[in-house]
Every structure is written in C-alpha cells, then in structure tokens.
Short mmCIF file of C-alpha atoms in Angstrom, two decimals:
data_model
loop_
_atom_site.label_atom_id
_atom_site.label_comp_id
_atom_site.label_asym_id
_atom_site.label_seq_id
_atom_site.Cartn_x
_atom_site.Cartn_y
_atom_site.Cartn_z
CA UNK A 1 2.34 -8.09 -16.01
CA UNK A 2 0.72 -8.52 -12.63
CA UNK A 3 -2.99 -8.95 -12.00
CA UNK A 4 -4.72 -6.58 -9.58
CA UNK A 5 -7.16 -8.48 -7.38
CA UNK A 6 -9.40 -6.59 -4.97
CA UNK A 7 -10.20 -8.87 -2.05
CA UNK A 8 -11.66 -9.11 1.43
CA UNK A 9 -14.04 -11.06 3.61
CA UNK A 10 -17.54 -9.61 3.21
CA UNK A 11 -20.99 -9.95 4.75
CA UNK A 12 -24.04 -10.87 2.70
CA UNK A 13 -25.09 -7.22 2.78
CA UNK A 14 -21.76 -5.97 1.51
CA UNK A 15 -19.80 -4.89 4.59
CA UNK A 16 -16.19 -5.71 5.53
CA UNK A 17 -16.45 -4.48 9.13
CA UNK A 18 -18.82 -2.60 11.39
CA UNK A 19 -18.57 1.15 11.90
CA UNK A 20 -15.91 0.58 14.59
CA UNK A 21 -13.70 -1.56 12.28
CA UNK A 22 -14.70 -4.80 14.00
CA UNK A 23 -15.24 -7.65 11.50
CA UNK A 24 -17.08 -9.63 14.18
CA UNK A 25 -18.31 -12.99 12.91
CA UNK A 26 -17.02 -12.35 9.37
CA UNK A 27 -13.73 -13.97 10.36
CA UNK A 28 -15.21 -17.00 12.15
CA UNK A 29 -14.30 -19.29 9.25
CA UNK A 30 -10.61 -18.53 9.89
CA UNK A 31 -10.88 -20.41 13.19
CA UNK A 32 -13.40 -23.21 12.63
CA UNK A 33 -11.30 -25.84 10.88
CA UNK A 34 -8.47 -28.22 11.64
CA UNK A 35 -5.96 -27.09 8.99
CA UNK A 36 -3.46 -24.41 10.18
CA UNK A 37 -3.28 -21.45 7.82
CA UNK A 38 -0.44 -19.11 8.63
CA UNK A 39 0.75 -15.88 7.15
CA UNK A 40 4.29 -15.90 5.80
CA UNK A 41 7.25 -15.79 8.17
CA UNK A 42 5.31 -17.68 10.83
CA UNK A 43 7.15 -20.99 11.00
CA UNK A 44 5.41 -22.16 14.14
CA UNK A 45 1.67 -21.50 14.33
CA UNK A 46 0.68 -19.79 17.54
CA UNK A 47 -1.85 -21.56 19.74
CA UNK A 48 -5.29 -20.46 18.64
CA UNK A 49 -3.93 -19.29 15.27
CA UNK A 50 -5.78 -19.49 11.97
CA UNK A 51 -7.31 -22.93 11.41
CA UNK A 52 -9.58 -23.36 8.41
CA UNK A 53 -11.32 -26.23 6.68
CA UNK A 54 -9.27 -28.23 4.19
CA UNK A 55 -11.43 -26.83 1.38
CA UNK A 56 -10.69 -23.23 2.38
CA UNK A 57 -7.01 -24.04 2.86
CA UNK A 58 -6.79 -25.49 -0.65
CA UNK A 59 -8.24 -22.24 -2.01
CA UNK A 60 -6.57 -19.64 0.22
CA UNK A 61 -3.00 -20.99 0.48
CA UNK A 62 -2.19 -20.72 -3.27
CA UNK A 63 -3.92 -17.33 -3.41
CA UNK A 64 -1.77 -15.97 -0.59
CA UNK A 65 1.37 -17.54 -2.06
CA UNK A 66 0.76 -15.83 -5.43
CA UNK A 67 0.78 -12.31 -3.94
CA UNK A 68 3.79 -10.10 -4.58
CA UNK A 69 2.52 -6.76 -3.29
CA UNK A 70 -0.37 -5.55 -1.16
CA UNK A 71 -2.10 -2.17 -1.57
CA UNK A 72 -3.87 -0.83 1.50
CA UNK A 73 -5.23 2.46 2.77
CA UNK A 74 -3.75 4.48 5.61
CA UNK A 75 -6.65 3.53 7.89
CA UNK A 76 -5.84 -0.19 7.64
CA UNK A 77 -2.16 0.59 8.12
CA UNK A 78 -2.96 2.55 11.28
CA UNK A 79 -5.27 -0.02 12.88
CA UNK A 80 -2.79 -2.87 12.24
CA UNK A 81 0.33 -0.74 12.77
CA UNK A 82 1.37 -2.10 9.39
CA UNK A 83 1.70 -5.59 10.88
CA UNK A 84 4.88 -4.29 12.54
CA UNK A 85 6.67 -3.99 9.21
CA UNK A 86 6.08 -7.60 8.16
CA UNK A 87 3.62 -7.95 5.27
CA UNK A 88 1.19 -10.76 6.07
CA UNK A 89 1.66 -11.93 2.50
CA UNK A 90 3.84 -10.83 -0.39
CA UNK A 91 7.10 -8.93 -0.29
CA UNK A 92 5.91 -5.31 -0.36
CA UNK A 93 3.08 -3.12 0.90
CA UNK A 94 2.01 0.09 -0.81
CA UNK A 95 0.08 2.42 1.49
CA UNK A 96 -2.22 5.08 0.02
CA UNK A 97 -1.82 8.05 2.32
CA UNK A 98 -1.47 11.82 2.29
CA UNK A 99 0.75 11.43 5.36
CA UNK A 100 4.29 10.01 5.21
CA UNK A 101 5.50 6.89 6.95
CA UNK A 102 5.66 7.54 10.71
CA UNK A 103 9.07 8.76 11.85
CA UNK A 104 11.28 5.87 12.90
CA UNK A 105 8.68 3.22 12.02
CA UNK A 106 10.47 0.03 10.91
CA UNK A 107 12.97 1.64 8.51
CA UNK A 108 13.86 -1.82 7.16
CA UNK A 109 10.29 -2.58 6.06
CA UNK A 110 9.45 -2.72 2.36
CA UNK A 111 6.52 -0.33 2.72
CA UNK A 112 5.96 2.44 0.20
CA UNK A 113 3.76 5.46 0.94
CA UNK A 114 2.11 7.20 -2.02
CA UNK A 115 -0.59 9.84 -2.06
CA UNK A 116 -3.00 8.63 -4.75
CA UNK A 117 -4.61 5.38 -5.83
CA UNK A 118 -3.38 5.35 -9.44
CA UNK A 119 0.25 5.81 -8.36
CA UNK A 120 -0.22 3.11 -5.71
CA UNK A 121 -1.41 0.57 -8.28
CA UNK A 122 1.38 1.50 -10.71
CA UNK A 123 4.00 1.17 -7.95
CA UNK A 124 2.52 -2.11 -6.75
CA UNK A 125 2.54 -3.58 -10.27
CA UNK A 126 6.20 -2.69 -10.71
CA UNK A 127 7.11 -4.22 -7.35
CA UNK A 128 5.02 -7.36 -7.92
CA UNK A 129 6.50 -8.23 -11.31
CA UNK A 130 4.49 -11.17 -12.62
CA UNK A 131 2.95 -11.89 -9.21
CA UNK A 132 -0.45 -10.68 -7.98
CA UNK A 133 -1.23 -7.26 -6.54
CA UNK A 134 -3.66 -7.79 -3.64
CA UNK A 135 -5.79 -4.67 -3.23
CA UNK A 136 -7.68 -4.29 0.03
CA UNK A 137 -11.39 -3.72 -0.45
CA UNK A 138 -12.99 -0.61 1.02
CA UNK A 139 -12.48 3.01 0.01
CA UNK A 140 -9.12 2.50 -1.72
CA UNK A 141 -10.34 -0.61 -3.53
CA UNK A 142 -13.51 1.16 -4.65
CA UNK A 143 -11.51 4.11 -5.98
CA UNK A 144 -9.25 1.75 -7.95
CA UNK A 145 -12.28 -0.04 -9.42
CA UNK A 146 -13.82 3.29 -10.44
CA UNK A 147 -10.54 4.18 -12.20
CA UNK A 148 -10.55 0.90 -14.15
CA UNK A 149 -7.44 -0.41 -12.35
CA UNK A 150 -8.89 -3.67 -10.97
CA UNK A 151 -8.68 -6.93 -12.95
CA UNK A 152 -10.56 -9.23 -10.56
CA UNK A 153 -12.79 -9.02 -7.51
CA UNK A 154 -12.35 -11.76 -4.90
CA UNK A 155 -14.83 -12.13 -2.05
CA UNK A 156 -14.88 -14.50 0.90
CA UNK A 157 -18.60 -14.24 1.64
CA UNK A 158 -19.59 -15.06 5.21
CA UNK A 159 -23.21 -15.93 6.03
CA UNK A 160 -23.59 -12.81 8.17
CA UNK A 161 -25.75 -9.69 7.87
CA UNK A 162 -24.04 -6.77 9.59
CA UNK A 163 -26.72 -4.18 8.81
CA UNK A 164 -24.26 -1.28 8.62
CA UNK A 165 -20.55 -0.63 8.55
CA UNK A 166 -17.63 -0.24 6.14
CA UNK A 167 -18.66 -1.16 2.60
CA UNK A 168 -16.70 -3.64 0.48
CA UNK A 169 -16.67 -1.20 -2.45
CA UNK A 170 -16.28 1.91 -0.31
CA UNK A 171 -18.24 4.93 -1.47
CA UNK A 172 -18.31 3.96 -5.14
CA UNK A 173 -21.46 5.28 -6.80
CA UNK A 174 -21.17 4.21 -10.43
CA UNK A 175 -22.21 0.89 -11.94
CA UNK A 176 -19.54 -1.66 -12.89
CA UNK A 177 -20.16 -5.00 -14.56
CA UNK A 178 -18.27 -8.15 -13.64
CA UNK A 179 -18.14 -11.44 -15.50
CA UNK A 180 -19.79 -14.55 -14.09
CA UNK A 181 -17.71 -16.00 -11.25
CA UNK A 182 -14.84 -18.15 -12.52
CA UNK A 183 -14.13 -19.47 -9.00
CA UNK A 184 -16.85 -20.71 -6.64
CA UNK A 185 -15.62 -22.68 -3.63
CA UNK A 186 -17.87 -23.56 -0.71
CA UNK A 187 -15.96 -23.70 2.55
CA UNK A 188 -17.23 -24.05 6.10
CA UNK A 189 -19.14 -20.83 6.93
CA UNK A 190 -17.66 -19.08 3.87
CA UNK A 191 -18.14 -18.97 0.11
CA UNK A 192 -15.01 -18.07 -1.88
CA UNK A 193 -15.84 -16.20 -5.10
CA UNK A 194 -13.77 -14.59 -7.84
CA UNK A 195 -15.03 -12.42 -10.67
CA UNK A 196 -13.13 -10.85 -13.57
CA UNK A 197 -13.95 -7.19 -14.16
CA UNK A 198 -15.69 -6.71 -17.49
CA UNK A 199 -13.77 -4.38 -19.83
#
C-alpha cells in the first residue's frame, strides 16, 4: 500500500507562501546550485531551470521519482493551471474541489477531481499502487492530517521568516504528535526533514 507524504517548502515560522501566494525566497535553494533538477518529461533543462546543490539533488531526485500520485487543492490547481495537464511528478493528480474540471481543459490529462479530502486520499492511494502519494501542504494537507490520513510529513525548511501568509498545516487547530525526524539533510539554504506521524 502507498505511503501518504505531506510535503512542501516552508519558512521557519511555518508558512508556504505569503498572502498573495508568492513563495518569495523560500524557493531560492532551487536555483543556487550547479546540479540540474528537472521535473519529469523535461528532457532538456531550460536555461535558468532548477539547479540545486548535489546534496539536495541526492535527496530530492529519489523522492520525486518515488511519487505515483499527487493530491492538491483547487487553489493550487488554479494558480498553476494544473501544470497544463502534465503532473510535475508522478502519473496522476487528484484535485480536491467542489467544482468540476474546467470544460475542455486537457481532456487527455490524468487528473481526477473529487469533492472531499478522504475520497481524494483513497483515490490517490488506488492510483499510486505501491508508490508514494505526495500531498500538498496547506489547507488540504492539514485536513488530511486531522483525519489521520497522513503517514509522513516532509519539510524543506528555508532559513526565511515570512511573518504571515499561507500556513504549512492550513487552519488545523488540534495537536498532532510526530516521531523524531528519520531524515535530516542539510542542503545549501535548505534543511530537508521527514517525520513519521505518530499513531
């Protein structure tokens, strides 16, 4: 069965973007190295594409390659236009939304629209098989954690204090315990951490 991993880049004070959805310097580490890091289906890296340190590459590449399905909220789908129907990693994307897929939007794309978080995780697990379900942090991720549907929390912590913005765990209000980190990797301007959710 697949593992559900909630993940995102996050500031030291717990934000994944400012109030206008701008990650600002949180993503600087994606561009400060000399090792190209490309999403799938990008055979030829674009000039100025992702270039990370070798340490971050050695951590991120296998993580991305292990993903079978992504789960995202409608807001992320809208601001990225669903990456034009090409999942940045994995084979499928499950979108949590009370609105259907836009009419005529990339009918060939393996995107599945469901209207609640529990159904999204169940669908994503079925699609992923024994691969990882990558759950975007934020409101949808926080709801899944509150429902006990998250196995691990992965954070790429950037040395940035945003002060306000979109929270990593969304509007979650209840306490949840995680195990000690089982992955701690220090990159250049980023600390990669993974925690199992305590059951």
